[in-house]
Every structure is written in C-alpha cells, then in structure tokens.
mmCIF file of C-alpha atoms in Angstrom:
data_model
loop_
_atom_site.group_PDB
_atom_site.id
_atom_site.type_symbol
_atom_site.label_atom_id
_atom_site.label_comp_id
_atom_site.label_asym_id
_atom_site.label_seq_id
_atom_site.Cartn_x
_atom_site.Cartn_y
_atom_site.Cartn_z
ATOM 1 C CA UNK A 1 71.662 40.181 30.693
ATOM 2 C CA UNK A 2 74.387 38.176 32.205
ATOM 3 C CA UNK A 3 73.147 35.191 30.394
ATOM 4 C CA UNK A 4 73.043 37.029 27.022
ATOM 5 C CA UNK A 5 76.503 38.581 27.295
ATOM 6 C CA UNK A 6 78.291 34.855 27.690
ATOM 7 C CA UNK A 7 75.876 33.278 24.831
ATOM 8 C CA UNK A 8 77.524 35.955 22.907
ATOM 9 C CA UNK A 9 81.412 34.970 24.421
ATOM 10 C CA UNK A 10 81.254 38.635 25.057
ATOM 11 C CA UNK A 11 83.732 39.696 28.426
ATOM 12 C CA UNK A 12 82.094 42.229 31.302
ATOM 13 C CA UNK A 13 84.284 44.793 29.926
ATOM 14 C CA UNK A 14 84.252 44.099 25.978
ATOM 15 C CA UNK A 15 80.383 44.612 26.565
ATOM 16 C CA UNK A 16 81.075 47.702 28.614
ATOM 17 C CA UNK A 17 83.013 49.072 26.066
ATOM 18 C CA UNK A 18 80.520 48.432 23.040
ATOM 19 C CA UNK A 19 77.595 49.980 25.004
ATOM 20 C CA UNK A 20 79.770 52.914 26.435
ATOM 21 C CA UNK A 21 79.295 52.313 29.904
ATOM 22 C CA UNK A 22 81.550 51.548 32.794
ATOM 23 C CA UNK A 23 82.453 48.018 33.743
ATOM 24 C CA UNK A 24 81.269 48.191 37.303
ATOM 25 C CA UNK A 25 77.737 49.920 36.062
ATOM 26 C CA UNK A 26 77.271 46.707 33.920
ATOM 27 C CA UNK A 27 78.163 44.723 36.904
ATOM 28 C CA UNK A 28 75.560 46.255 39.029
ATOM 29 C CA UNK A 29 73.026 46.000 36.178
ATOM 30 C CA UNK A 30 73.422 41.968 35.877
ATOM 31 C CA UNK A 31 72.963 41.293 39.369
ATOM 32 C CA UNK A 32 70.014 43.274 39.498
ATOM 33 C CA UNK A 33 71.789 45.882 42.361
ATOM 34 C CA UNK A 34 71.575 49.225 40.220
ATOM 35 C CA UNK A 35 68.442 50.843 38.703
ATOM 36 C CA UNK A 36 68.655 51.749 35.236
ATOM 37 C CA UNK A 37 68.372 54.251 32.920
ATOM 38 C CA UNK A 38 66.503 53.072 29.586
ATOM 39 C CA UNK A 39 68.861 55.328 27.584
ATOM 40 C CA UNK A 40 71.667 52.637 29.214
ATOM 41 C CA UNK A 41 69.386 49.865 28.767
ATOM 42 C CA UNK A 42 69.028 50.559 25.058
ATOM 43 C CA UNK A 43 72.733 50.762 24.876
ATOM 44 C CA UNK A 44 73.613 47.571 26.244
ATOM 45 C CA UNK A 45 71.167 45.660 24.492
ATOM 46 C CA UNK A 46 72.228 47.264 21.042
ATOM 47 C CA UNK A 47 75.750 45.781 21.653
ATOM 48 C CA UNK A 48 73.953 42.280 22.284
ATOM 49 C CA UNK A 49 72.256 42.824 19.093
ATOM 50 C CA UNK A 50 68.872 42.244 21.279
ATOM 51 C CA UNK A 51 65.863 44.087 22.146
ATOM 52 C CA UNK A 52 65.491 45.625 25.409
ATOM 53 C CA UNK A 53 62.302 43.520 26.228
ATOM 54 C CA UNK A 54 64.647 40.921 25.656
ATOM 55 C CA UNK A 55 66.949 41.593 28.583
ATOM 56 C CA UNK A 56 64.513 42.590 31.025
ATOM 57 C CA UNK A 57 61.724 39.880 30.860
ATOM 58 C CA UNK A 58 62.518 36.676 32.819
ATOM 59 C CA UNK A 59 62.874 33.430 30.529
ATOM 60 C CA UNK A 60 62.032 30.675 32.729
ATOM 61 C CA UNK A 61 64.432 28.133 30.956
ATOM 62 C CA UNK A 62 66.973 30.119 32.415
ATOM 63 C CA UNK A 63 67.132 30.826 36.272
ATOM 64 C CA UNK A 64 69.781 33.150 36.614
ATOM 65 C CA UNK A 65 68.432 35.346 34.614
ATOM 66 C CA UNK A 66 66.344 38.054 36.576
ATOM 67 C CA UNK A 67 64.221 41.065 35.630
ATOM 68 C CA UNK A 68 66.451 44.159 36.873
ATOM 69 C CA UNK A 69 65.435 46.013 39.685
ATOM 70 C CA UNK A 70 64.473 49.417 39.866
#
C-alpha cells in the first residue's frame, strides 16, 4: 500500500483524506499492524485508483511491500 501511495506522490494524510479514514489508521494499515475492514480496504484502494487485490497481494519486485495482516 505504502509503495502504491508514493508511486502516486500521494502524502499519508492526502491519502487519508481521499479514502475518509484517519491518518494513523492508514499508518497502521501500511505496516501491516492493524487488521482491516474490506469496506476500508475498498476505500483506500479507490483513492489509489487500484484494485483491492492489488494492495493486498505481495509483488515480489518490491520487498517492502507486504500482504496486511489480519
């Protein structure tokens, strides 16, 4: 997600704001610390202009991406 967000020169909070969450919910979602509601996934990744899978499926070319936890 993190990964996603900065490919997109998109700020922690300019990304909270677009998907109507709070800033320190994102920030728990990107490091994986916080399980997650799909209604909140869906939001996020509609502001990235992504899919969900999209977000939560590892991409191998990029190792700080992670799958969240939950």
């Amino acid at each position: 997600m993190r990964a996603l967000r900065l490919e997109r020169g998109l700020s922690q909070e300019s990304l909270a704001l677009e998907s109507g969450i709070a800033r320190n919910q994102l920030i728990q979602m990107e490091h994986g610390r916080r399980g997650v509601l799909i209604e909140r996934l869906c939001d996020v990744a509609e502001a990235l202009g992504v899919s969900v899978t999209e977000i939560v499926i590892d991409d191998p070319k990029e190792p700080g991406r992670q799958r969240p936890r939950g």
